[in-house]
PDB file of C-alpha atoms in Angstrom:
ATOM      1  CA  MET D   4       0.000   0.134  -0.150  1.00 38.00           C
ATOM      2  CA  SER D   5       1.668   3.292  -1.028  1.00 43.00           C
ATOM      3  CA  GLY D   6       0.505   6.898   0.029  1.00 55.00           C
ATOM      4  CA  LYS D   7      -1.359   7.079   3.419  1.00 66.00           C
ATOM      5  CA  GLY D   8      -3.583   4.318   4.711  1.00 90.00           C
ATOM      6  CA  ILE D   9      -3.351   1.707   7.600  1.00 95.00           C
ATOM      7  CA  ARG D  10      -2.264  -1.795   7.646  1.00 95.00           C
ATOM      8  CA  ILE D  11      -2.503  -4.106  10.750  1.00 96.00           C
ATOM      9  CA  GLU D  12      -0.852  -7.516  10.487  1.00 96.00           C
ATOM     10  CA  GLY D  13      -1.243 -10.292  13.436  1.00 96.00           C
ATOM     11  CA  LEU D  14      -1.852  -7.456  16.180  1.00 97.00           C
ATOM     12  CA  LYS D  15      -2.372  -8.824  19.490  1.00 97.00           C
ATOM     13  CA  LYS D  16      -3.452  -7.402  23.079  1.00 96.00           C
ATOM     14  CA  ARG D  17      -3.242  -9.639  26.328  1.00 95.00           C
ATOM     15  CA  TYR D  18      -3.934  -7.723  29.558  1.00 94.00           C
ATOM     16  CA  GLY D  19      -2.846  -8.811  32.461  1.00 92.00           C
ATOM     17  CA  GLU D  20      -0.719 -12.044  33.099  1.00 89.00           C
ATOM     18  CA  GLY D  21      -0.680 -15.660  33.903  1.00 87.00           C
ATOM     19  CA  ASP D  22      -4.143 -16.986  34.841  1.00 88.00           C
ATOM     20  CA  THR D  23      -5.651 -14.148  35.429  1.00 91.00           C
ATOM     21  CA  ALA D  24      -4.771 -12.998  31.605  1.00 92.00           C
ATOM     22  CA  VAL D  25      -6.950 -11.560  28.941  1.00 92.00           C
ATOM     23  CA  ASP D  26      -6.386 -12.046  25.388  1.00 93.00           C
ATOM     24  CA  ALA D  27      -8.349  -8.976  24.039  1.00 94.00           C
ATOM     25  CA  LEU D  28      -6.893  -9.119  20.404  1.00 96.00           C
ATOM     26  CA  LYS D  29      -5.645 -12.652  18.954  1.00 94.00           C
ATOM     27  CA  GLY D  30      -4.033 -11.774  15.830  1.00 93.00           C
ATOM     28  CA  VAL D  31      -5.934  -8.762  13.920  1.00 95.00           C
ATOM     29  CA  ASP D  32      -5.156  -8.400  10.322  1.00 95.00           C
ATOM     30  CA  MET D  33      -6.731  -5.083   8.667  1.00 95.00           C
ATOM     31  CA  ARG D  34      -6.260  -2.823   5.637  1.00 95.00           C
ATOM     32  CA  VAL D  35      -8.059   0.699   5.001  1.00 95.00           C
ATOM     33  CA  ALA D  36      -6.696   2.325   1.769  1.00 94.00           C
ATOM     34  CA  PRO D  37      -6.214   5.648   1.120  1.00 92.00           C
ATOM     35  CA  GLY D  38      -9.895   7.491   0.639  1.00 91.00           C
ATOM     36  CA  GLU D  39     -11.802   4.537   2.247  1.00 93.00           C
ATOM     37  CA  VAL D  40     -14.326   4.362   5.100  1.00 94.00           C
ATOM     38  CA  VAL D  41     -14.647   0.926   6.651  1.00 95.00           C
ATOM     39  CA  GLY D  42     -16.837  -0.281   9.382  1.00 95.00           C
ATOM     40  CA  LEU D  43     -15.643  -1.910  12.482  1.00 95.00           C
ATOM     41  CA  ILE D  44     -18.820  -4.050  14.151  1.00 93.00           C
ATOM     42  CA  GLY D  45     -18.688  -6.485  16.765  1.00 90.00           C
ATOM     43  CA  PRO D  46     -20.676  -7.253  20.528  1.00 87.00           C
ATOM     44  CA  SER D  47     -19.620  -5.773  23.329  1.00 84.00           C
ATOM     45  CA  GLY D  48     -16.103  -6.951  24.795  1.00 83.00           C
ATOM     46  CA  SER D  49     -15.237  -8.213  21.321  1.00 88.00           C
ATOM     47  CA  GLY D  50     -11.969  -5.853  21.319  1.00 89.00           C
ATOM     48  CA  LYS D  51     -13.391  -3.356  18.841  1.00 90.00           C
ATOM     49  CA  SER D  52     -12.100  -0.279  21.171  1.00 87.00           C
ATOM     50  CA  THR D  53      -8.614  -2.418  22.407  1.00 92.00           C
ATOM     51  CA  LEU D  54      -8.055  -2.402  18.545  1.00 94.00           C
ATOM     52  CA  LEU D  55      -8.445   1.508  17.747  1.00 92.00           C
ATOM     53  CA  LYS D  56      -6.576   2.174  20.908  1.00 93.00           C
ATOM     54  CA  CYS D  57      -3.825  -0.216  19.909  1.00 95.00           C
ATOM     55  CA  LEU D  58      -3.852   1.962  15.715  1.00 94.00           C
ATOM     56  CA  GLY D  59      -4.128   5.226  17.535  1.00 94.00           C
ATOM     57  CA  ALA D  60      -1.097   4.911  19.827  1.00 95.00           C
ATOM     58  CA  VAL D  61      -3.332   4.989  22.972  1.00 94.00           C
ATOM     59  CA  ILE D  62      -2.733   1.534  24.361  1.00 95.00           C
ATOM     60  CA  ASP D  63       0.647  -0.441  23.814  1.00 96.00           C
ATOM     61  CA  PRO D  64      -0.286  -4.126  21.810  1.00 97.00           C
ATOM     62  CA  THR D  65       1.583  -6.957  22.750  1.00 96.00           C
ATOM     63  CA  ALA D  66       2.532  -8.392  19.226  1.00 97.00           C
ATOM     64  CA  GLY D  67       2.208  -7.817  15.416  1.00 97.00           C
ATOM     65  CA  ARG D  68       2.633  -4.720  13.418  1.00 97.00           C
ATOM     66  CA  MET D  69       0.787  -1.707  12.359  1.00 96.00           C
ATOM     67  CA  THR D  70       1.406   0.492   9.419  1.00 94.00           C
ATOM     68  CA  LEU D  71       0.555   4.136   8.363  1.00 89.00           C
ATOM     69  CA  GLY D  72       0.989   5.065   5.086  1.00 82.00           C
ATOM     70  CA  ASP D  73       4.889   4.177   4.313  1.00 81.00           C
ATOM     71  CA  GLN D  74       5.663   4.297   7.578  1.00 89.00           C
ATOM     72  CA  VAL D  75       5.642   1.037  10.168  1.00 94.00           C
ATOM     73  CA  ILE D  76       4.842   2.789  13.403  1.00 95.00           C
ATOM     74  CA  TYR D  77       4.973  -0.932  15.388  1.00 97.00           C
ATOM     75  CA  ASP D  78       6.471  -4.086  15.117  1.00 96.00           C
ATOM     76  CA  GLU D  79       6.655  -6.062  18.098  1.00 93.00           C
ATOM     77  CA  GLY D  80       7.146  -2.559  19.771  1.00 95.00           C
ATOM     78  CA  TRP D  81       7.053   1.027  18.777  1.00 96.00           C
ATOM     79  CA  LYS D  82       8.762   2.369  16.105  1.00 96.00           C
ATOM     80  CA  VAL D  83       8.118   6.109  16.742  1.00 94.00           C
ATOM     81  CA  ARG D  84      10.062   8.523  19.584  1.00 92.00           C
ATOM     82  CA  ASP D  85       7.429  10.678  19.805  1.00 93.00           C
ATOM     83  CA  LEU D  86       3.598   9.254  20.271  1.00 94.00           C
ATOM     84  CA  ARG D  87       2.078  12.294  21.375  1.00 91.00           C
ATOM     85  CA  ALA D  88       3.423  14.222  17.651  1.00 88.00           C
ATOM     86  CA  LEU D  89       2.128  11.008  16.293  1.00 91.00           C
ATOM     87  CA  ARG D  90      -1.443  11.503  17.552  1.00 90.00           C
ATOM     88  CA  ARG D  91      -1.752  14.832  16.987  1.00 86.00           C
ATOM     89  CA  ASP D  92      -0.609  15.041  13.725  1.00 84.00           C
ATOM     90  CA  LYS D  93      -1.347  11.942  11.932  1.00 87.00           C
ATOM     91  CA  ILE D  94      -4.640  10.466  13.587  1.00 91.00           C
ATOM     92  CA  GLY D  95      -7.908  12.273  14.131  1.00 89.00           C
ATOM     93  CA  PHE D  96      -9.961  10.648  17.086  1.00 89.00           C
ATOM     94  CA  VAL D  97     -14.028  10.745  17.097  1.00 86.00           C
ATOM     95  CA  PHE D  98     -15.120   9.354  20.330  1.00 82.00           C
ATOM     96  CA  GLN D  99     -18.901   8.454  21.267  1.00 77.00           C
ATOM     97  CA  ALA D 100     -18.274  10.667  24.690  1.00 80.00           C
ATOM     98  CA  PRO D 101     -17.529  14.522  23.177  1.00 86.00           C
ATOM     99  CA  TYR D 102     -14.620  15.365  25.835  1.00 90.00           C
ATOM    100  CA  LEU D 103     -15.033  18.841  24.872  1.00 95.00           C
ATOM    101  CA  ILE D 104     -12.622  21.188  27.175  1.00 95.00           C
ATOM    102  CA  PRO D 105     -15.259  22.863  29.418  1.00 96.00           C
ATOM    103  CA  PHE D 106     -13.756  26.435  29.527  1.00 96.00           C
ATOM    104  CA  LEU D 107     -13.642  27.026  25.878  1.00 96.00           C
ATOM    105  CA  ASP D 108     -16.040  27.771  23.524  1.00 97.00           C
ATOM    106  CA  VAL D 109     -16.956  25.635  20.893  1.00 97.00           C
ATOM    107  CA  THR D 110     -14.431  27.535  18.025  1.00 97.00           C
ATOM    108  CA  ASP D 111     -11.577  27.413  20.260  1.00 96.00           C
ATOM    109  CA  ASN D 112     -12.509  23.528  21.204  1.00 96.00           C
ATOM    110  CA  VAL D 113     -12.145  23.089  17.432  1.00 96.00           C
ATOM    111  CA  ALA D 114      -9.135  25.642  16.569  1.00 96.00           C
ATOM    112  CA  LEU D 115      -6.957  24.286  19.588  1.00 94.00           C
ATOM    113  CA  LEU D 116      -5.655  21.193  17.659  1.00 89.00           C
ATOM    114  CA  PRO D 117      -4.138  23.027  14.469  1.00 90.00           C
ATOM    115  CA  MET D 118      -2.840  25.862  17.133  1.00 92.00           C
ATOM    116  CA  LEU D 119      -0.549  23.252  18.725  1.00 88.00           C
ATOM    117  CA  ALA D 120       0.541  22.093  15.390  1.00 85.00           C
ATOM    118  CA  GLY D 121       1.698  25.364  14.644  1.00 89.00           C
ATOM    119  CA  VAL D 122      -1.220  26.776  12.949  1.00 92.00           C
ATOM    120  CA  LYS D 123      -1.841  30.633  13.086  1.00 94.00           C
ATOM    121  CA  ASN D 124      -4.730  31.633  15.102  1.00 92.00           C
ATOM    122  CA  GLY D 125      -6.463  33.217  12.352  1.00 92.00           C
ATOM    123  CA  GLU D 126      -6.122  30.369  10.348  1.00 94.00           C
ATOM    124  CA  SER D 127      -7.418  27.553  12.760  1.00 95.00           C
ATOM    125  CA  ARG D 128     -10.526  29.572  13.407  1.00 95.00           C
ATOM    126  CA  ALA D 129     -10.841  29.732   9.638  1.00 95.00           C
ATOM    127  CA  GLN D 130     -10.458  25.967   9.832  1.00 92.00           C
ATOM    128  CA  ALA D 131     -12.845  25.281  12.528  1.00 95.00           C
ATOM    129  CA  LEU D 132     -15.704  27.143  11.530  1.00 94.00           C
ATOM    130  CA  GLU D 133     -16.014  25.816   8.011  1.00 91.00           C
ATOM    131  CA  LEU D 134     -16.298  22.390   9.959  1.00 89.00           C
ATOM    132  CA  LEU D 135     -18.821  23.688  12.177  1.00 93.00           C
ATOM    133  CA  THR D 136     -20.821  25.132   9.220  1.00 91.00           C
ATOM    134  CA  ALA D 137     -20.435  21.365   7.550  1.00 83.00           C
ATOM    135  CA  LEU D 138     -22.189  20.128  10.707  1.00 82.00           C
ATOM    136  CA  ASP D 139     -24.526  22.635  10.730  1.00 86.00           C
ATOM    137  CA  VAL D 140     -23.589  23.936  14.436  1.00 92.00           C
ATOM    138  CA  GLN D 141     -22.143  27.053  13.438  1.00 95.00           C
ATOM    139  CA  HIS D 142     -24.995  29.252  15.069  1.00 95.00           C
ATOM    140  CA  ARG D 143     -23.082  27.798  18.175  1.00 96.00           C
ATOM    141  CA  ALA D 144     -19.624  28.658  17.608  1.00 96.00           C
ATOM    142  CA  ARG D 145     -19.161  31.453  20.762  1.00 96.00           C
ATOM    143  CA  ALA D 146     -21.340  29.074  22.843  1.00 97.00           C
ATOM    144  CA  MET D 147     -19.436  26.897  25.697  1.00 97.00           C
ATOM    145  CA  PRO D 148     -19.595  23.395  25.575  1.00 96.00           C
ATOM    146  CA  SER D 149     -22.162  23.599  28.983  1.00 95.00           C
ATOM    147  CA  GLN D 150     -24.551  25.197  26.624  1.00 96.00           C
ATOM    148  CA  LEU D 151     -24.733  22.593  23.965  1.00 94.00           C
ATOM    149  CA  SER D 152     -27.086  19.796  23.695  1.00 88.00           C
ATOM    150  CA  GLY D 153     -25.627  16.383  23.610  1.00 82.00           C
ATOM    151  CA  GLY D 154     -26.019  15.845  19.810  1.00 80.00           C
ATOM    152  CA  GLU D 155     -24.302  19.475  19.665  1.00 87.00           C
ATOM    153  CA  GLN D 156     -21.712  18.595  21.651  1.00 89.00           C
ATOM    154  CA  GLN D 157     -20.998  15.368  19.511  1.00 83.00           C
ATOM    155  CA  ARG D 158     -21.109  17.580  16.293  1.00 85.00           C
ATOM    156  CA  VAL D 159     -18.576  19.512  17.775  1.00 92.00           C
ATOM    157  CA  ALA D 160     -16.151  16.786  18.842  1.00 90.00           C
ATOM    158  CA  ILE D 161     -16.479  15.207  15.414  1.00 85.00           C
ATOM    159  CA  ALA D 162     -15.540  18.937  13.972  1.00 89.00           C
ATOM    160  CA  ARG D 163     -12.702  18.719  16.534  1.00 92.00           C
ATOM    161  CA  GLY D 164     -11.261  15.311  15.012  1.00 87.00           C
ATOM    162  CA  LEU D 165     -11.632  16.175  10.987  1.00 84.00           C
ATOM    163  CA  VAL D 166      -9.867  19.847  11.789  1.00 88.00           C
ATOM    164  CA  ASN D 167      -6.138  18.845  11.256  1.00 84.00           C
ATOM    165  CA  ARG D 168      -7.009  16.909   8.144  1.00 83.00           C
ATOM    166  CA  PRO D 169      -5.108  13.814   9.366  1.00 85.00           C
ATOM    167  CA  PRO D 170      -4.408  10.877   7.071  1.00 85.00           C
ATOM    168  CA  VAL D 171      -6.181   8.538   9.616  1.00 91.00           C
ATOM    169  CA  ILE D 172      -9.334   8.784  11.358  1.00 91.00           C
ATOM    170  CA  LEU D 173     -10.526   6.670  13.870  1.00 94.00           C
ATOM    171  CA  ALA D 174     -14.201   7.004  15.076  1.00 92.00           C
ATOM    172  CA  ASP D 175     -15.601   5.183  17.997  1.00 90.00           C
ATOM    173  CA  GLU D 176     -19.572   5.215  17.702  1.00 88.00           C
ATOM    174  CA  PRO D 177     -19.416   8.991  16.432  1.00 86.00           C
ATOM    175  CA  THR D 178     -23.009   8.964  15.954  1.00 85.00           C
ATOM    176  CA  ALA D 179     -24.656   7.134  18.371  1.00 79.00           C
ATOM    177  CA  PRO D 180     -26.071  10.211  19.808  1.00 71.00           C
ATOM    178  CA  LEU D 181     -27.415  11.694  16.343  1.00 77.00           C
ATOM    179  CA  ASP D 182     -30.509  11.334  15.260  1.00 82.00           C
ATOM    180  CA  SER D 183     -30.894   9.821  11.663  1.00 85.00           C
ATOM    181  CA  GLU D 184     -30.709  12.828   9.328  1.00 84.00           C
ATOM    182  CA  ARG D 185     -27.609  14.415  11.887  1.00 80.00           C
ATOM    183  CA  ALA D 186     -25.821  10.761  11.663  1.00 83.00           C
ATOM    184  CA  MET D 187     -26.432  10.504   8.211  1.00 87.00           C
ATOM    185  CA  ALA D 188     -24.886  13.690   7.506  1.00 82.00           C
ATOM    186  CA  VAL D 189     -22.154  12.954   9.730  1.00 81.00           C
ATOM    187  CA  ILE D 190     -21.133   9.677   7.699  1.00 88.00           C
ATOM    188  CA  ARG D 191     -21.282  11.669   4.602  1.00 87.00           C
ATOM    189  CA  ILE D 192     -18.808  14.368   5.863  1.00 81.00           C
ATOM    190  CA  LEU D 193     -16.362  11.267   6.745  1.00 85.00           C
ATOM    191  CA  ASN D 194     -17.044   9.686   3.382  1.00 89.00           C
ATOM    192  CA  ASP D 195     -16.234  13.557   1.274  1.00 85.00           C
ATOM    193  CA  MET D 196     -13.156  13.747   3.637  1.00 77.00           C
ATOM    194  CA  ALA D 197     -12.255  10.566   2.852  1.00 85.00           C
ATOM    195  CA  ARG D 198     -12.032  11.420  -0.886  1.00 87.00           C
ATOM    196  CA  LYS D 199     -10.979  14.714  -0.836  1.00 80.00           C
ATOM    197  CA  TYR D 200      -7.729  14.035   1.309  1.00 79.00           C
ATOM    198  CA  GLU D 201      -7.319  10.531   0.666  1.00 86.00           C
ATOM    199  CA  THR D 202      -8.232   9.738   4.531  1.00 87.00           C
ATOM    200  CA  ALA D 203      -8.308   6.200   6.163  1.00 93.00           C
ATOM    201  CA  VAL D 204     -11.409   5.952   8.282  1.00 94.00           C
ATOM    202  CA  VAL D 205     -12.108   3.295  10.590  1.00 95.00           C
ATOM    203  CA  VAL D 206     -15.623   3.886  12.172  1.00 95.00           C
ATOM    204  CA  VAL D 207     -16.827   1.679  14.937  1.00 93.00           C
ATOM    205  CA  THR D 208     -20.438   1.342  15.396  1.00 91.00           C
ATOM    206  CA  HIS D 209     -23.601  -0.231  16.460  1.00 87.00           C
ATOM    207  CA  ASP D 210     -25.766   1.941  14.431  1.00 85.00           C
ATOM    208  CA  GLU D 211     -27.923   0.238  12.067  1.00 86.00           C
ATOM    209  CA  LYS D 212     -28.575   3.063  10.119  1.00 86.00           C
ATOM    210  CA  ILE D 213     -25.042   3.954   9.026  1.00 90.00           C
ATOM    211  CA  ILE D 214     -23.909   0.412   8.599  1.00 90.00           C
ATOM    212  CA  PRO D 215     -25.564  -0.322   4.897  1.00 90.00           C
ATOM    213  CA  THR D 216     -23.559   3.244   3.875  1.00 91.00           C
ATOM    214  CA  PHE D 217     -20.024   1.014   4.032  1.00 92.00           C
ATOM    215  CA  LYS D 218     -18.613  -0.444   1.094  1.00 89.00           C
ATOM    216  CA  ARG D 219     -16.006  -2.735   3.547  1.00 93.00           C
ATOM    217  CA  ILE D 220     -16.636  -4.032   6.719  1.00 94.00           C
ATOM    218  CA  TYR D 221     -14.844  -6.029   9.563  1.00 95.00           C
ATOM    219  CA  HIS D 222     -16.675  -8.123  11.985  1.00 93.00           C
ATOM    220  CA  ILE D 223     -14.303  -8.745  15.132  1.00 93.00           C
ATOM    221  CA  ARG D 224     -15.471 -11.626  17.708  1.00 88.00           C
ATOM    222  CA  ASP D 225     -13.040 -12.829  20.342  1.00 87.00           C
ATOM    223  CA  GLY D 226     -10.488 -10.829  19.443  1.00 90.00           C
ATOM    224  CA  VAL D 227     -10.238 -11.498  15.462  1.00 91.00           C
ATOM    225  CA  THR D 228     -11.672  -9.688  12.529  1.00 92.00           C
ATOM    226  CA  HIS D 229     -13.562 -11.070   9.892  1.00 90.00           C
ATOM    227  CA  GLU D 230     -13.671  -9.170   6.697  1.00 90.00           C
ATOM    228  CA  GLU D 231     -16.820  -9.006   4.358  1.00 84.00           C
ATOM    229  CA  ALA D 232     -18.170  -6.930   1.224  1.00 79.00           C
ATOM    230  CA  GLY D 233     -20.411  -4.065   2.583  1.00 74.00           C
ATOM    231  CA  GLU D 234     -23.381  -2.448   0.906  1.00 72.00           C
ATOM    232  CA  GLY D 235     -22.027   0.625   0.101  1.00 70.00           C
ATOM    233  CA  ARG D 236     -25.413   2.470  -0.503  1.00 61.00           C
ATOM    234  CA  GLY D 237     -25.626   6.169  -0.949  1.00 51.00           C
ATOM    235  CA  PHE D 238     -22.163   7.334  -1.106  1.00 53.00           C
ATOM    236  CA  GLN D 239     -21.032   6.714  -4.336  1.00 50.00           C
TER     237      GLN D 239
END
């Protein structure tokens, strides 16, 4: 795989040791091409969140290999010296809970990440407003997180995950708190972003409304993935 994208080979994650050890991932293989949005589904406890946390350099795998584009980031150990910079510059995170900074307004919550990466204040705020508009929450640009509804908070969190135009986006139940119209708008934006910037996107979801939009799906059961073709409806 050239350019951007994701490749996971034989990824394992064990929690604990001895008789109390739990193998959350037992040898996961997965690929996501540049410009592709892939669904990751499975029952609770199957390893979905563990897989995302390993790929996002949030927790340490036990074994295996992970590649982002042409860069091997993990191969029986981390190959990247600064994991914080990797997460900031290369990976966009969208979680089920918004995790907004309570003392910053909506625009500053979204603009903070590019500013930390060295983008000037005015440009960072312009990028933030562009995404807030795309997610139909621009009218709340000066509001504080405590003044937002749950759905508005999640849309702001999604804008924050997209604002740096990262080559990889990891989304954990991003549409869970949204109604059907807003959920489909979010998935459409993720697809548009993937195509425009050759971003590889992984979406963990239980949301039956959006599952038919994926062209490829990975089912994960008992720490092992199984790939299948999706319906891919609505985002040609």
